């Protein structure tokens, strides 16, 4: 295991972007039991005002993630409320709580996608919780896999929080408003943005003004500064 730790800690030094995190988890999977499926998420602030960031995954069912968000299962997922810094073995956790109706619905969803066996590890950084989950019967039984996460997770949590902190917080925007913002940050003029999102130019401008108001920005440049944390030194 020591060799795996050295290799994976060395690779982690170069990870600065979500795409690199995906590649890193693929590399980590090669050091875990073959049936392992991995998911890395970060939660921010406390329930129920929880913001969930999905950062990376390997072989995790995409439809499960969509339903998890749509049905707000993060409000009842017992893993998110579990203690940090120890292996969270899923069957043990599920057996330790009397499930509510919503928790039972969540457990049935997990069973449908083969996600009832495995373990998770949580690290905390201020308001952030970094959760790496490893699904698989072999992974659940493999003590070396749990020891590997114990060695890697403190550094991986630092990297994950740094990546999340660099992202703009768009949780208050609708899907269409995010699309407009995407067009604006890519330099499209308002009339081209309007064509892309299927609105009139005037409506696009109204929505941009709404976004500016929401973030307390005085103009579009100021909005970009707020969203992306730009802080240029005074001349």
XYZ file of N, CA and C in Angstrom:
705
model
N 0.814 -1.205 0.000
C 0.000 0.000 0.000
C 0.855 1.265 0.000
N 2.005 1.216 0.642
C 2.866 2.398 0.728
C 3.236 2.923 -0.653
N 3.477 1.988 -1.578
C 3.809 2.382 -2.946
C 2.659 3.137 -3.596
N 1.420 2.651 -3.399
C 0.235 3.300 -3.960
C 0.065 4.700 -3.387
N 0.289 4.841 -2.094
C 0.157 6.156 -1.449
C 1.147 7.148 -2.052
N 2.386 6.733 -2.205
C 3.422 7.615 -2.750
C 3.069 8.042 -4.173
N 2.649 7.077 -4.994
C 2.296 7.376 -6.391
C 1.119 8.343 -6.456
N 0.070 8.061 -5.687
C -1.147 8.874 -5.770
C -0.967 10.254 -5.149
N -0.174 10.358 -4.085
C 0.113 11.688 -3.524
C 0.933 12.515 -4.500
N 1.830 11.881 -5.201
C 2.642 12.584 -6.196
C 1.766 13.087 -7.344
N 0.830 12.273 -7.808
C -0.069 12.681 -8.886
C -0.987 13.819 -8.453
N -1.348 13.836 -7.192
C -2.287 14.837 -6.682
C -1.733 16.251 -6.745
N -0.428 16.376 -6.732
C 0.222 17.695 -6.749
C -0.167 18.491 -7.996
N -0.432 17.802 -9.101
C -0.706 18.482 -10.374
C -2.194 18.697 -10.628
N -3.067 18.321 -9.685
C -4.514 18.409 -9.904
C -5.016 19.800 -9.503
N -5.581 20.516 -10.502
C -6.078 21.868 -10.245
C -7.429 22.136 -10.897
N -8.032 21.116 -11.520
C -9.244 21.331 -12.315
C -10.120 20.091 -12.215
N -11.465 20.248 -12.326
C -12.338 19.070 -12.249
C -11.991 17.970 -13.246
N -11.594 18.327 -14.468
C -11.213 17.298 -15.447
C -10.010 16.495 -14.949
N -9.075 17.186 -14.312
C -7.907 16.494 -13.762
C -8.308 15.606 -12.588
N -9.342 16.023 -11.844
C -9.839 15.189 -10.750
C -10.411 13.881 -11.280
N -11.129 13.964 -12.404
C -11.657 12.732 -12.998
C -10.535 11.775 -13.380
N -9.492 12.323 -13.983
C -8.351 11.477 -14.358
C -7.678 10.910 -13.110
N -7.624 11.729 -12.068
C -6.998 11.273 -10.823
C -7.789 10.120 -10.201
N -9.132 10.224 -10.199
C -9.937 9.140 -9.645
C -9.791 7.863 -10.472
N -9.628 8.012 -11.796
C -9.367 6.844 -12.630
C -8.061 6.167 -12.229
N -7.058 6.996 -11.933
C -5.784 6.459 -11.484
C -5.935 5.788 -10.118
N -6.695 6.421 -9.228
C -6.930 5.837 -7.903
C -7.630 4.488 -8.016
N -8.586 4.392 -8.941
C -9.334 3.136 -9.119
C -8.401 1.966 -9.430
N -7.308 2.249 -10.144
C -6.379 1.176 -10.500
C -5.647 0.623 -9.279
N -5.724 1.327 -8.141
C -5.091 0.855 -6.902
C -6.117 0.256 -5.935
N -7.378 0.146 -6.389
C -8.455 -0.370 -5.552
C -8.989 -1.673 -6.149
N -9.820 -2.408 -5.413
C -10.416 -3.621 -5.978
C -11.130 -3.345 -7.302
N -11.148 -4.360 -8.158
C -11.602 -4.157 -9.537
C -13.064 -3.754 -9.657
N -13.904 -4.087 -8.668
C -15.327 -3.749 -8.780
C -15.639 -2.336 -8.273
N -14.613 -1.560 -7.932
C -14.824 -0.253 -7.313
C -15.419 0.776 -8.282
N -16.377 1.539 -7.777
C -16.913 2.713 -8.470
C -16.753 3.896 -7.523
N -16.278 5.025 -8.042
C -15.901 6.133 -7.168
C -16.744 7.377 -7.452
N -17.024 8.124 -6.390
C -17.731 9.397 -6.503
C -17.147 10.372 -5.495
N -16.773 11.558 -5.983
C -16.242 12.613 -5.117
C -17.197 13.800 -5.152
N -17.713 14.183 -3.988
C -18.601 15.341 -3.889
C -18.129 16.234 -2.752
N -18.535 17.486 -2.839
C -18.276 18.450 -1.762
C -19.604 19.074 -1.394
N -19.919 19.111 -0.105
C -21.095 19.842 0.356
C -20.623 21.106 1.058
N -21.462 22.118 0.949
C -21.107 23.425 1.517
C -22.232 23.914 2.402
N -21.899 24.377 3.595
C -22.815 24.855 4.632
C -23.627 23.706 5.193
N -24.558 24.028 6.077
C -25.285 23.000 6.814
C -26.667 22.773 6.219
N -27.207 21.572 6.488
C -28.583 21.281 6.090
C -29.535 22.221 6.818
N -30.700 22.639 6.219
C -31.154 22.234 4.894
C -30.639 23.144 3.768
N -29.889 24.184 4.099
C -29.386 25.099 3.069
C -28.093 24.546 2.491
N -28.182 23.328 1.971
C -27.000 22.609 1.524
C -26.739 22.865 0.052
N -25.489 23.152 -0.287
C -25.077 23.239 -1.683
C -24.224 22.010 -1.970
N -24.594 21.276 -3.016
C -23.927 20.023 -3.350
C -23.132 20.209 -4.633
N -21.834 19.960 -4.560
C -20.961 20.046 -5.728
C -20.509 18.634 -6.102
N -20.890 18.179 -7.292
C -20.371 16.907 -7.786
C -19.094 17.210 -8.557
N -17.973 16.724 -8.080
C -16.694 17.069 -8.694
C -16.199 16.019 -9.680
N -16.295 14.757 -9.330
C -15.714 13.730 -10.201
C -16.311 12.373 -9.863
N -16.276 11.488 -10.852
C -16.764 10.135 -10.623
C -16.177 9.173 -11.638
N -16.097 7.908 -11.249
C -15.617 6.850 -12.133
C -16.615 5.696 -12.062
N -17.281 5.424 -13.188
C -18.237 4.319 -13.313
C -19.447 4.474 -12.397
N -19.702 5.682 -11.907
C -20.880 5.918 -11.071
C -22.080 6.177 -11.986
N -23.247 5.596 -11.709
C -24.392 5.766 -12.615
C -24.852 7.226 -12.709
N -24.810 7.769 -13.919
C -25.209 9.161 -14.116
C -26.668 9.393 -13.787
N -27.534 8.412 -14.071
C -28.959 8.585 -13.782
C -29.203 8.646 -12.274
N -28.408 7.904 -11.522
C -28.533 7.966 -10.054
C -28.249 9.383 -9.568
N -27.203 10.020 -10.123
C -26.868 11.378 -9.719
C -27.994 12.356 -10.053
N -28.599 12.185 -11.233
C -29.704 13.067 -11.634
C -30.879 12.921 -10.681
N -31.233 11.688 -10.346
C -32.352 11.460 -9.431
C -32.017 11.926 -8.015
N -30.774 11.780 -7.624
C -30.321 12.214 -6.296
C -30.568 13.711 -6.119
N -30.242 14.477 -7.169
C -30.473 15.928 -7.118
C -31.961 16.247 -7.241
N -32.614 15.637 -8.215
C -34.021 15.943 -8.494
C -34.908 15.672 -7.289
N -34.666 14.537 -6.634
C -35.489 14.145 -5.485
C -34.964 14.699 -4.158
N -33.885 15.495 -4.224
C -33.283 16.097 -3.018
C -32.939 15.035 -1.969
N -32.402 13.907 -2.436
C -32.047 12.835 -1.502
C -30.868 13.220 -0.614
N -30.131 14.276 -0.988
C -29.042 14.726 -0.116
C -29.564 15.203 1.237
N -30.872 15.478 1.325
C -31.451 15.894 2.606
C -31.656 14.708 3.550
N -31.658 13.486 2.999
C -31.898 12.305 3.849
C -30.764 11.283 3.761
N -29.776 11.524 2.926
C -28.654 10.595 2.776
C -27.870 10.529 4.084
N -27.867 9.385 4.773
C -27.189 9.308 6.078
C -25.676 9.476 5.979
N -25.086 9.180 4.808
C -23.637 9.353 4.659
C -23.255 10.817 4.862
N -24.077 11.738 4.353
C -23.742 13.156 4.470
C -23.757 13.644 5.913
N -24.441 12.903 6.789
C -24.507 13.287 8.206
C -23.546 12.480 9.072
N -22.790 11.607 8.446
C -21.902 10.711 9.207
C -20.671 11.448 9.731
N -20.012 10.828 10.674
C -18.821 11.425 11.291
C -17.646 11.400 10.312
N -16.794 12.425 10.355
C -15.625 12.446 9.479
C -14.468 11.619 10.041
N -13.470 11.405 9.173
C -12.171 10.822 9.554
C -12.226 9.347 9.940
N -13.314 8.655 9.604
C -13.392 7.213 9.855
C -14.072 6.565 8.650
N -13.777 5.290 8.366
C -14.486 4.619 7.265
C -15.976 4.499 7.591
N -16.818 4.872 6.649
C -18.271 4.765 6.810
C -18.730 3.598 5.935
N -18.908 2.448 6.538
C -19.307 1.242 5.805
C -20.825 1.275 5.654
N -21.296 1.270 4.426
C -22.708 1.535 4.156
C -23.682 0.576 4.837
N -23.509 -0.749 4.740
C -24.477 -1.628 5.418
C -24.527 -1.393 6.928
N -23.372 -1.132 7.536
C -23.348 -0.856 8.980
C -24.110 0.426 9.296
N -23.927 1.438 8.460
C -24.605 2.717 8.685
C -26.112 2.552 8.530
N -26.535 1.852 7.478
C -27.976 1.674 7.239
C -28.633 0.857 8.342
N -27.884 -0.105 8.881
C -28.436 -0.945 9.949
C -28.536 -0.200 11.277
N -27.799 0.907 11.408
C -27.734 1.614 12.696
C -28.823 2.662 12.873
N -29.620 2.923 11.815
C -30.631 3.978 11.914
C -32.010 3.413 11.577
N -33.046 3.828 12.327
C -34.409 3.454 11.930
C -34.828 4.350 10.759
N -34.983 3.802 9.556
C -35.200 4.659 8.391
C -36.584 5.303 8.359
N -36.622 6.550 7.921
C -37.884 7.229 7.659
C -38.402 6.786 6.290
N -39.598 7.247 5.927
C -40.145 6.898 4.610
C -39.245 7.415 3.498
N -38.759 8.657 3.636
C -37.888 9.222 2.597
C -36.546 8.497 2.530
N -36.026 8.102 3.680
C -34.773 7.332 3.684
C -34.970 5.974 3.017
N -36.127 5.359 3.229
C -36.412 4.092 2.561
C -36.467 4.265 1.048
N -37.046 5.379 0.598
C -37.075 5.659 -0.843
C -35.649 5.802 -1.373
N -34.797 6.461 -0.602
C -33.406 6.633 -1.005
C -32.681 5.282 -1.049
N -32.899 4.439 -0.056
C -32.253 3.123 -0.029
C -32.703 2.266 -1.212
N -33.991 2.374 -1.591
C -34.482 1.625 -2.753
C -33.809 2.105 -4.029
N -33.580 3.422 -4.132
C -32.869 3.956 -5.305
C -31.448 3.391 -5.355
N -30.776 3.367 -4.211
C -29.419 2.820 -4.155
C -29.402 1.352 -4.572
N -30.398 0.588 -4.079
C -30.461 -0.827 -4.423
C -30.676 -1.013 -5.921
N -31.490 -0.147 -6.527
C -31.774 -0.272 -7.965
C -30.503 -0.113 -8.798
N -29.572 0.700 -8.311
C -28.343 0.951 -9.069
C -27.124 0.227 -8.492
N -27.373 -0.729 -7.621
C -26.265 -1.521 -7.080
C -25.336 -0.725 -6.190
N -25.902 0.188 -5.390
C -25.085 1.060 -4.554
C -25.413 0.876 -3.071
N -25.547 -0.384 -2.659
C -25.807 -0.655 -1.240
C -24.588 -1.200 -0.514
N -23.542 -1.537 -1.263
C -22.322 -2.057 -0.657
C -21.161 -1.144 -1.011
N -20.358 -0.817 -0.016
C -19.222 0.060 -0.218
C -18.940 0.855 1.043
N -18.135 1.876 0.904
C -17.817 2.717 2.058
C -17.487 4.132 1.591
N -17.535 5.055 2.520
C -17.210 6.454 2.236
C -16.215 6.959 3.269
N -15.560 8.054 2.912
C -14.659 8.746 3.836
C -14.937 10.243 3.724
N -15.020 10.913 4.873
C -15.344 12.338 4.895
C -14.227 13.125 5.564
N -13.869 14.245 4.946
C -12.977 15.226 5.563
C -13.717 16.559 5.638
N -13.451 17.340 6.673
C -14.095 18.642 6.842
C -13.076 19.757 6.720
N -13.484 20.821 6.025
C -12.672 22.035 5.892
C -13.592 23.228 6.067
N -13.725 23.724 7.298
C -14.640 24.841 7.550
C -16.068 24.438 7.242
N -16.748 25.195 6.349
C -18.129 24.893 5.969
C -18.225 23.783 4.924
N -17.104 23.290 4.473
C -17.096 22.270 3.425
C -16.923 20.872 4.026
N -17.638 19.914 3.418
C -17.405 18.496 3.703
C -17.059 17.826 2.381
N -15.946 17.138 2.365
C -15.485 16.442 1.163
C -15.719 14.952 1.375
N -16.539 14.355 0.491
C -16.932 12.952 0.655
C -16.475 12.154 -0.563
N -15.656 11.153 -0.324
C -15.277 10.211 -1.375
C -15.932 8.874 -1.055
N -16.761 8.405 -1.986
C -17.460 7.137 -1.804
C -16.906 6.111 -2.781
N -16.749 4.890 -2.289
C -16.257 3.773 -3.097
C -17.289 2.662 -3.014
N -17.992 2.418 -4.123
C -19.004 1.363 -4.161
C -18.359 0.053 -4.595
N -18.843 -1.057 -4.018
C -18.346 -2.369 -4.412
C -18.186 -3.283 -3.211
N -18.556 -4.534 -3.384
C -18.459 -5.506 -2.290
C -17.007 -5.731 -1.896
N -16.148 -5.902 -2.903
C -14.733 -6.141 -2.596
C -14.112 -4.945 -1.891
N -14.443 -3.740 -2.364
C -13.893 -2.532 -1.752
C -14.333 -2.412 -0.295
N -15.599 -2.754 -0.042
C -16.127 -2.677 1.327
C -15.363 -3.604 2.273
N -14.960 -4.761 1.766
C -14.287 -5.756 2.614
C -12.777 -5.546 2.694
N -12.249 -4.678 1.844
C -10.792 -4.541 1.726
C -10.280 -3.471 2.690
N -9.666 -3.912 3.767
C -9.147 -2.969 4.761
C -8.067 -2.072 4.161
N -7.289 -2.613 3.224
C -6.229 -1.822 2.592
C -6.817 -0.645 1.805
N -7.995 -0.835 1.206
C -8.653 0.250 0.471
C -9.039 1.377 1.425
N -9.541 1.022 2.597
C -9.899 2.029 3.592
C -8.655 2.758 4.109
N -7.574 2.005 4.313
C -6.326 2.623 4.763
C -5.773 3.576 3.708
N -5.947 3.209 2.436
C -5.473 4.070 1.353
C -6.203 5.405 1.370
N -7.533 5.366 1.543
C -8.287 6.616 1.601
C -7.911 7.445 2.823
N -7.651 6.769 3.929
C -7.248 7.500 5.135
C -5.967 8.298 4.889
N -5.057 7.740 4.100
C -3.799 8.435 3.790
C -3.989 9.558 2.769
N -4.884 9.347 1.807
C -5.016 10.289 0.697
C -5.995 11.427 0.955
N -7.046 11.153 1.736
C -8.149 12.098 1.814
C -7.792 13.481 2.380
N -6.910 13.611 3.361
C -6.589 14.979 3.810
C -6.070 15.872 2.688
N -5.169 15.333 1.863
C -4.636 16.125 0.743
C -5.682 16.293 -0.361
N -6.426 15.223 -0.647
C -7.459 15.303 -1.678
C -8.536 16.301 -1.286
N -8.871 16.369 -0.006
C -9.877 17.331 0.459
C -9.396 18.763 0.235
N -8.131 19.022 0.502
C -7.586 20.366 0.270
C -7.718 20.761 -1.205
N -7.404 19.820 -2.087
C -7.488 20.086 -3.527
C -8.939 20.315 -3.942
N -9.852 19.466 -3.462
C -11.262 19.577 -3.835
C -11.852 20.905 -3.387
N -11.556 21.328 -2.167
C -12.090 22.604 -1.660
C -11.506 23.770 -2.440
N -10.235 23.673 -2.802
C -9.629 24.745 -3.608
C -10.325 24.870 -4.962
N -10.646 23.747 -5.583
C -11.329 23.766 -6.881
C -12.739 24.323 -6.740
N -13.465 23.886 -5.716
C -14.830 24.375 -5.500
C -14.829 25.872 -5.190
N -13.878 26.311 -4.383
C -13.813 27.734 -4.007
C -13.550 28.624 -5.210
N -12.877 28.079 -6.225
C -12.572 28.868 -7.417
C -13.759 28.960 -8.372
N -14.784 28.133 -8.151
C -15.970 28.159 -9.007
C -16.893 29.296 -8.596
N -17.551 29.932 -9.562
C -18.586 30.904 -9.189
C -19.787 30.195 -8.589
N -20.411 30.807 -7.607
C -21.605 30.231 -6.987
C -22.833 30.634 -7.810
N -23.325 29.687 -8.601
C -24.467 29.952 -9.486
C -25.740 29.285 -8.984
N -25.747 28.880 -7.723
C -26.874 28.111 -7.205
C -28.180 28.906 -7.210
N -28.094 30.252 -7.234
C -29.311 31.059 -7.207
C -29.850 31.357 -8.602
N -29.183 30.884 -9.637
C -29.598 31.172 -11.002
C -30.353 29.998 -11.616
N -31.291 30.327 -12.518
C -31.995 29.293 -13.267
C -31.070 28.743 -14.353
N -31.495 27.644 -14.962
C -30.704 27.047 -16.029
C -30.530 28.030 -17.188
N -31.602 28.757 -17.535
C -31.523 29.721 -18.638
C -30.611 30.888 -18.286
N -30.672 31.357 -17.039
C -29.786 32.446 -16.619
C -28.327 32.014 -16.663
N -28.057 30.765 -16.303
C -26.683 30.239 -16.415
C -26.236 30.206 -17.869
N -27.157 29.840 -18.776
C -26.835 29.809 -20.203
C -26.493 31.212 -20.699
N -27.269 32.196 -20.271
C -26.996 33.595 -20.651
C -25.635 34.026 -20.121
N -25.346 33.686 -18.880
C -24.064 34.042 -18.281
C -22.913 33.376 -19.027
N -23.116 32.120 -19.415
C -22.098 31.396 -20.184
C -21.807 32.124 -21.501
N -22.854 32.535 -22.199
C -22.670 33.270 -23.464
C -21.940 34.587 -23.225
N -22.305 35.270 -22.156
C -21.703 36.567 -21.862
C -20.214 36.427 -21.553
N -19.858 35.395 -20.779
C -18.446 35.226 -20.425
C -17.612 34.769 -21.617
N -18.286 34.263 -22.652
C -17.577 33.872 -23.870
C -17.584 34.973 -24.918
N -17.992 36.178 -24.514
C -17.860 37.348 -25.376
C -18.948 37.535 -26.408
N -20.052 36.801 -26.316
C -21.120 36.965 -27.296
C -21.882 38.259 -27.041
N -22.192 39.014 -28.089
C -23.042 40.195 -27.912
C -24.458 39.773 -27.551
N -25.231 40.701 -27.024
C -26.557 40.350 -26.508
C -27.465 39.740 -27.572
N -27.393 40.233 -28.817
C -28.305 39.714 -29.841
C -27.968 38.256 -30.202
N -26.676 37.893 -30.161
C -26.304 36.496 -30.419
C -26.686 35.605 -29.241
N -26.523 36.144 -28.032
C -26.968 35.400 -26.845
C -28.458 35.132 -26.932
N -29.220 36.139 -27.353
C -30.677 35.989 -27.478
C -31.030 34.863 -28.444
N -30.305 34.782 -29.557
C -30.551 33.716 -30.526
C -30.241 32.352 -29.921
N -29.164 32.272 -29.141
C -28.752 30.989 -28.560
C -29.784 30.472 -27.543
N -30.318 31.382 -26.741
C -31.200 30.943 -25.647
C -32.682 31.045 -25.994
N -32.994 31.578 -27.196
C -34.384 31.637 -27.646
C -35.207 32.716 -26.984
N -34.579 33.868 -26.714
C -35.271 35.013 -26.124
C -35.039 36.247 -26.988
N -35.749 37.307 -26.671
C -35.472 38.573 -27.344
C -34.250 39.218 -26.719
N -33.616 40.117 -27.463
C -32.441 40.820 -26.940
C -32.798 41.600 -25.684
N -33.978 42.217 -25.686
C -34.398 43.003 -24.516
C -34.544 42.103 -23.283
N -35.117 40.909 -23.478
C -35.293 39.992 -22.338
C -33.940 39.533 -21.801
N -32.995 39.290 -22.713
C -31.644 38.909 -22.286
C -31.044 40.008 -21.419
N -31.170 41.246 -21.857
C -30.614 42.365 -21.080
C -31.315 42.490 -19.732
N -32.629 42.261 -19.723
C -33.363 42.317 -18.451
C -32.852 41.239 -17.489
N -32.584 40.053 -18.029
C -32.113 38.965 -17.183
C -30.691 39.235 -16.675
N -29.854 39.834 -17.510
C -28.505 40.188 -17.059
C -28.580 41.232 -15.948
N -29.481 42.190 -16.097
C -29.666 43.194 -15.038
C -30.148 42.540 -13.746
N -31.021 41.522 -13.889
C -31.496 40.800 -12.708
C -30.344 40.082 -12.013
N -29.463 39.453 -12.821
C -28.307 38.740 -12.256
C -27.381 39.725 -11.546
N -27.145 40.880 -12.167
C -26.301 41.907 -11.531
C -26.887 42.322 -10.185
N -28.195 42.527 -10.152
C -28.860 42.932 -8.916
C -28.736 41.846 -7.855
N -28.875 40.593 -8.290
C -28.811 39.463 -7.365
C -27.459 39.380 -6.664
N -26.381 39.696 -7.398
C -25.032 39.605 -6.842
C -24.482 40.962 -6.386
N -25.303 42.001 -6.453
C -24.869 43.321 -5.997
C -23.811 43.947 -6.881
N -23.860 43.646 -8.190
C -22.867 44.172 -9.132
C -23.364 45.459 -9.767
N -22.466 46.414 -9.969
C -22.852 47.690 -10.571
C -22.841 47.638 -12.093
N -22.063 46.746 -12.670
C -22.019 46.588 -14.125
C -21.530 45.170 -14.447
N -21.386 44.865 -15.723
C -21.026 43.504 -16.112
C -19.603 43.133 -15.690
N -18.682 44.074 -15.798
C -17.304 43.802 -15.363
C -17.260 43.504 -13.868
N -18.025 44.286 -13.109
C -18.093 44.073 -11.667
C -18.690 42.700 -11.358
N -19.690 42.284 -12.145
C -20.305 40.970 -11.963
C -19.275 39.857 -12.153
N -18.447 39.973 -13.196
C -17.413 38.965 -13.434
C -16.418 38.916 -12.278
N -16.100 40.087 -11.745
C -15.170 40.154 -10.619
C -15.735 39.435 -9.397
N -17.042 39.631 -9.157
C -17.684 38.998 -8.007
C -17.755 37.481 -8.186
N -18.171 37.046 -9.378
C -18.384 35.627 -9.623
C -17.081 34.831 -9.645
N -16.044 35.420 -10.218
C -14.809 34.669 -10.419
C -13.683 35.090 -9.473
N -14.010 35.941 -8.500
C -13.029 36.288 -7.482
C -11.839 37.056 -8.005
N -12.056 37.890 -9.007
C -10.954 38.662 -9.560
C -10.649 39.841 -8.645
N -9.406 39.999 -8.289
C -9.015 41.068 -7.355
C -7.689 41.658 -7.826
N -7.788 42.608 -8.744
C -6.567 43.207 -9.295
C -6.019 44.259 -8.347
N -4.714 44.323 -8.176
C -4.134 45.345 -7.290
C -4.320 46.739 -7.882
N -4.472 47.700 -7.017
C -4.611 49.090 -7.469
C -3.283 49.559 -8.076
N -3.362 50.412 -9.128
C -2.106 50.896 -9.754
C -1.340 51.815 -8.803
